[in-house]
Tab-separated table of C-alpha atoms in Angstrom:
chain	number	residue	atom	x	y	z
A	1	UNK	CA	0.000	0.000	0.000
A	2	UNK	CA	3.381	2.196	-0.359
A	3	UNK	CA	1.776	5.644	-0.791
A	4	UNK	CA	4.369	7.353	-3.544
A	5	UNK	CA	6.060	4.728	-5.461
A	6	UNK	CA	9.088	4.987	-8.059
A	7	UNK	CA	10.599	2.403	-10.368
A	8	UNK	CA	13.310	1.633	-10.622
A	9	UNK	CA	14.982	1.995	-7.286
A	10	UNK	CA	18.294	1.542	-8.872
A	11	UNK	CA	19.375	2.350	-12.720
A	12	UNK	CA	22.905	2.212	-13.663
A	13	UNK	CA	23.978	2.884	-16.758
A	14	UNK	CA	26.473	4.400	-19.076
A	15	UNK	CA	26.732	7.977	-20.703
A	16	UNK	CA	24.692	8.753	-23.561
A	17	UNK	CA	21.916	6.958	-23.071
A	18	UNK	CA	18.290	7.361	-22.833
A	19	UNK	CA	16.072	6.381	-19.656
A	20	UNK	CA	13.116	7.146	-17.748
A	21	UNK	CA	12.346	6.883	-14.014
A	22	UNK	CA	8.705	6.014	-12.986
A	23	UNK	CA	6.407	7.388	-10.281
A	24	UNK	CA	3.118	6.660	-9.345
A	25	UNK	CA	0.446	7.893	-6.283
A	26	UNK	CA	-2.124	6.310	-4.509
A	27	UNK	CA	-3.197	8.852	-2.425
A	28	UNK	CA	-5.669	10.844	-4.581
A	29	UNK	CA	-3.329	13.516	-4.751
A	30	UNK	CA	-3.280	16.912	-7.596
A	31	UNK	CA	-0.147	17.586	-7.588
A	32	UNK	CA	3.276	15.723	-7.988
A	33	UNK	CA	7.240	17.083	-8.435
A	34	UNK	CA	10.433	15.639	-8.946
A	35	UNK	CA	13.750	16.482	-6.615
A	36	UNK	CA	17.185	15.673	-6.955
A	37	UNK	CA	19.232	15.174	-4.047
A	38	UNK	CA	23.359	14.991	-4.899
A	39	UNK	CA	26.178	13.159	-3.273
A	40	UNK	CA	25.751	15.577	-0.565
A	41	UNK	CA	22.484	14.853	0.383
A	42	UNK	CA	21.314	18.311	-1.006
A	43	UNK	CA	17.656	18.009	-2.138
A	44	UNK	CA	16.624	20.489	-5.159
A	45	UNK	CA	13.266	20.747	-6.815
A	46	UNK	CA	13.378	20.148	-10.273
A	47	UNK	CA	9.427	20.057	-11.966
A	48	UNK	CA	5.933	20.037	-10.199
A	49	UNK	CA	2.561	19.298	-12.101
A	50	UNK	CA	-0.641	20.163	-10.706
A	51	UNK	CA	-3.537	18.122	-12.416
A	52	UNK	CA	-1.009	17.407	-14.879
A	53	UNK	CA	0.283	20.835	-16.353
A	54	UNK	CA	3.355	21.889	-15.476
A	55	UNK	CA	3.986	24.811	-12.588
A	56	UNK	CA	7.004	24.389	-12.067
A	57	UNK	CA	10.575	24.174	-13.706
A	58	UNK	CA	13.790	24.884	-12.271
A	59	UNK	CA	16.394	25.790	-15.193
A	60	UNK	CA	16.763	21.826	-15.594
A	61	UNK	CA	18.537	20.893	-19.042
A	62	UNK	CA	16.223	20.036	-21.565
A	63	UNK	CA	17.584	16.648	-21.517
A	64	UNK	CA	15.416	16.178	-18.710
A	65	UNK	CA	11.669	15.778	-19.718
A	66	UNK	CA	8.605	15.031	-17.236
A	67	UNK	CA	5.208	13.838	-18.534
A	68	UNK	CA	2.150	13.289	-16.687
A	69	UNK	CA	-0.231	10.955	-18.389
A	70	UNK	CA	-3.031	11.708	-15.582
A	71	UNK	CA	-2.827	13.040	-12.134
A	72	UNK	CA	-1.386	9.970	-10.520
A	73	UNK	CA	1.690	9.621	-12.472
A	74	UNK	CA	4.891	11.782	-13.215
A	75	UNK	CA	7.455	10.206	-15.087
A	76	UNK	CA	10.850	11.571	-15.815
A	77	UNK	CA	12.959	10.549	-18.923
A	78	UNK	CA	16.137	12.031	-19.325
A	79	UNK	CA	18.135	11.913	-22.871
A	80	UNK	CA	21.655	11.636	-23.438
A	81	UNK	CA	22.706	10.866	-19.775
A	82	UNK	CA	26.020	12.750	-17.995
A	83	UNK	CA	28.097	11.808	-15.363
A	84	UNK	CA	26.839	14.977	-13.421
A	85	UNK	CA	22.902	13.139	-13.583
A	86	UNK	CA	24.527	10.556	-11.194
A	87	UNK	CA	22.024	11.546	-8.213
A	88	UNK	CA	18.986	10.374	-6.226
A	89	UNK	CA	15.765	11.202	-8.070
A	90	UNK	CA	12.789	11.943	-5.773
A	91	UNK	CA	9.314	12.031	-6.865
A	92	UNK	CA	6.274	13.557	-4.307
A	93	UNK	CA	3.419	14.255	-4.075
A	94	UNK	CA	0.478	16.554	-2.299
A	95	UNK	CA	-3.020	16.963	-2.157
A	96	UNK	CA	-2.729	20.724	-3.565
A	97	UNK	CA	-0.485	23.597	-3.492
A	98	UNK	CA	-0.949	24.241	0.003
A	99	UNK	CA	-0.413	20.623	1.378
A	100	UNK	CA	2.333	18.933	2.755
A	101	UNK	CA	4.376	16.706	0.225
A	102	UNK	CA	4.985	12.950	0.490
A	103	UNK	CA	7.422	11.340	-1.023
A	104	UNK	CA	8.740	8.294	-2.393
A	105	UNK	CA	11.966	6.215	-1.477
A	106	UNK	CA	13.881	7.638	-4.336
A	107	UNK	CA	15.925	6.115	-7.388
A	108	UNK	CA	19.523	5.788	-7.332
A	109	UNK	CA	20.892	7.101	-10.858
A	110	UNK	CA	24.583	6.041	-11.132
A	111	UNK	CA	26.280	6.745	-14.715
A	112	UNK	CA	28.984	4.639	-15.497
B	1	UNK	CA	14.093	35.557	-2.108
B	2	UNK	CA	13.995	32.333	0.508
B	3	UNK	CA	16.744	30.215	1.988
B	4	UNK	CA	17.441	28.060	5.089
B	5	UNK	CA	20.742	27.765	7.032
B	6	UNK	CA	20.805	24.616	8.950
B	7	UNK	CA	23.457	25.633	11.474
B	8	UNK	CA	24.913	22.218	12.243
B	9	UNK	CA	25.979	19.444	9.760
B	10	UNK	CA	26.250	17.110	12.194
B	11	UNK	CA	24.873	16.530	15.574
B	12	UNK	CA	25.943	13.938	18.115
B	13	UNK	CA	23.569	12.537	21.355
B	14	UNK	CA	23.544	10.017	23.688
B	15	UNK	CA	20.362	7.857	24.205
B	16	UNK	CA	18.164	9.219	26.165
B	17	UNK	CA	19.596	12.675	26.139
B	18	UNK	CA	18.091	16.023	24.487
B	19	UNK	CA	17.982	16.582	20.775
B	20	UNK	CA	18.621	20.769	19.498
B	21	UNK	CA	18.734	20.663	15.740
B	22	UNK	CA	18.909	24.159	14.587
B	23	UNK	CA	17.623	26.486	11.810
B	24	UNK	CA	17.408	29.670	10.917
B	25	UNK	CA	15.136	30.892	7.704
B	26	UNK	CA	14.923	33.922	5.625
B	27	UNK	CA	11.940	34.879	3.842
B	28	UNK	CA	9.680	37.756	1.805
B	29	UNK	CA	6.277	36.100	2.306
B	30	UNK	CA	4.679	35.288	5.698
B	31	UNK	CA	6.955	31.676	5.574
B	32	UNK	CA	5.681	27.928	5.866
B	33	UNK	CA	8.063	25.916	7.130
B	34	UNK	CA	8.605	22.169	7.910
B	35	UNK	CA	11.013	19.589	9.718
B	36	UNK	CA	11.283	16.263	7.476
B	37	UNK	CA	13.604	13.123	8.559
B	38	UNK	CA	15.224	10.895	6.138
B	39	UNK	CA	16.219	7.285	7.206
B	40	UNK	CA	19.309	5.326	5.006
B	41	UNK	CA	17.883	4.687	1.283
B	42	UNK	CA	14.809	5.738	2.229
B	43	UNK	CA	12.672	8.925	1.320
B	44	UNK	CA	11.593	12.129	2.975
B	45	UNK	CA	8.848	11.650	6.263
B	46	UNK	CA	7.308	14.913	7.298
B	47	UNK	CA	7.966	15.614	10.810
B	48	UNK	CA	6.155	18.568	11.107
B	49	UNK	CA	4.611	21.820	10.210
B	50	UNK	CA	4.591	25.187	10.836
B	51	UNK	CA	2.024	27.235	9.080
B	52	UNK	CA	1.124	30.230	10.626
B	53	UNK	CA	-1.074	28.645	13.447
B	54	UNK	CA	0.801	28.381	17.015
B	55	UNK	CA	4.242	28.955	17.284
B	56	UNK	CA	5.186	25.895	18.709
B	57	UNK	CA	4.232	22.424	16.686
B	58	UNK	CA	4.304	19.376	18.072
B	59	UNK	CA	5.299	16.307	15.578
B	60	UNK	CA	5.931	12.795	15.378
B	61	UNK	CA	7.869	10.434	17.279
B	62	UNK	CA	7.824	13.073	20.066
B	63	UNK	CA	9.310	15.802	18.041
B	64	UNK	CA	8.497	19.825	18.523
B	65	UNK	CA	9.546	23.172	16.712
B	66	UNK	CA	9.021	26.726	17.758
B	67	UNK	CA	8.802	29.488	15.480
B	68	UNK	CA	10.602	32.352	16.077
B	69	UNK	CA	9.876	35.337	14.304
B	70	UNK	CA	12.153	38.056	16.046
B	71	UNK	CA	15.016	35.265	15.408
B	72	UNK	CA	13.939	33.988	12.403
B	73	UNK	CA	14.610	30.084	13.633
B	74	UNK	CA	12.768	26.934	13.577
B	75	UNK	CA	14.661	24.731	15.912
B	76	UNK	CA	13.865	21.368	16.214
B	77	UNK	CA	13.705	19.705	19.916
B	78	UNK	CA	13.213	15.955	21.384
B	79	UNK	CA	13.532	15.234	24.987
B	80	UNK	CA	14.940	12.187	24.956
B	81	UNK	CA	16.885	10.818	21.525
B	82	UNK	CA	16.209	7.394	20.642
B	83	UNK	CA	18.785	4.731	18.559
B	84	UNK	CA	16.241	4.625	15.578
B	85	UNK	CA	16.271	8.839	15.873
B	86	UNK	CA	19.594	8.511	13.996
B	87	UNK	CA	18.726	9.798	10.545
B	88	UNK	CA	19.226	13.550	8.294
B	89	UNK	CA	17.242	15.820	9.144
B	90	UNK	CA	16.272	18.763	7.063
B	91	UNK	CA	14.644	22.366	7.589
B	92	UNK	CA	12.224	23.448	4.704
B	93	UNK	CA	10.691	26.420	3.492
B	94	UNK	CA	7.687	27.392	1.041
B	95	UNK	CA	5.144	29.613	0.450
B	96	UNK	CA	7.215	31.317	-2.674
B	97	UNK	CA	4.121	32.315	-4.830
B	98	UNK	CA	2.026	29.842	-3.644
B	99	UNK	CA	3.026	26.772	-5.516
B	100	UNK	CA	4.588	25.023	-3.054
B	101	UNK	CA	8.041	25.097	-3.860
B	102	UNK	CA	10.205	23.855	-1.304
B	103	UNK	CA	13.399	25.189	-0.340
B	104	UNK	CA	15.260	22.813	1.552
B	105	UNK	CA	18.524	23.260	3.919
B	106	UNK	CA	21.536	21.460	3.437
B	107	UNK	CA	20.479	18.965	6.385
B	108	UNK	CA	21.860	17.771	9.778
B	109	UNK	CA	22.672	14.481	9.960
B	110	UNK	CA	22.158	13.022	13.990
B	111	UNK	CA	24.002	10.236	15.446
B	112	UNK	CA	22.604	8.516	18.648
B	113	UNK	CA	25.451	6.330	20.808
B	114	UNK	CA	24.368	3.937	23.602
């Protein structure tokens, strides 16, 4: 019954390529974001989607592109992966604007 | 424009003993602010919340904050630290514009020894 879930909880692989982290909600929730959190545990916000348009984005590359099929998923792909995208990817969640987030155990990029 | 300064990067109890984690915020709206724990490989819990109501919240796992406006601080307290307490710690801020966006500090890690 986890709440905010991601998949995969680990991806490693090399330079260059192309992949996409999944998240999902349970909880009923409009709104969802993605974080990344570096080697030294500091946590940035990168998108957030309320009812699935975008409200937020943080000067991310353009490599970097969220879509929200419907208000319960946010997915993040990410083209032509860098050594600096090594990270943990957060996704959360809230029940509006206002709301406390929740978030999910997080995936561990690592770019070989 | 908003940041937090968590003023410690590490903190260091006994069992049993009291728990200070300090921060201090700056902000140009009337701030939210929040205390969330994260365990080893594991994501962000909310702790607790401050938003505008009384100055001092009371959280989980017997955790409190008090908001200090004339300081500008959100310390967070525990009476007695627990082993499973052991975890990073991090001082948030929102309320730019209303969407939510979370500014988070740099995060306090706390060790508990026997």
């Amino acid at each position: 019954d986890t709440a905010v879930s991601q998949t995969p909880k680990y991806l490693v692989t090399q330079m260059g390529n192309d992949k996409s982290i999944k998240c999902e909600q349970n909880l009923g929730h409009d709104t969802m974001y993605w974080y990344k959190q570096d080697s030294k545990k500091f946590l940035k916000i990168m998108f957030s989607y309320n009812n699935k348009e975008l409200i937020i984005n943080e000067t991310v590359p353009n490599r970097f592109s969220p879509k929200s099929p419907d208000k319960a998923h946010l997915n993040l792909h990410i083209n032509s992966l860098e050594l600096g995208d090594s990270a943990v990817y957060f996704c959360a969640s809230s029940q509006d604007l206002k709301q406390p987030q929740h978030f999910g155990d997080g995936t561990r990029l690592s770019i070989l | 424009a908003q940041s937090v300064t968590q003023l410690d990067s590490h903190v260091s109890v006994s069992e049993g003993t009291p728990v200070l984690l300090r921060c201090n915020y700056s902000s140009s709206y009337s701030p939210s602010l929040f205390w969330y724990v994260q365990h080893p490989n594991k994501g962000l819990q909310l702790l607790l919340k401050y938003t505008s109501a009384a100055t001092l919240v009371k959280g989980i796992n017997g955790f409190e904050a008090e908001f200090k406006k004339s300081e500008t601080s959100f310390h967070l307290t525990k009476p007695s630290a627990h082993m499973s307490d052991a975890a990073e710690y991090f001082c948030v801020v929102s309320g730019d514009g209303g969407y939510n966006k979370l500014i988070f500090g740099a995060g306090t890690r706390l060790a508990v020894h026997p």
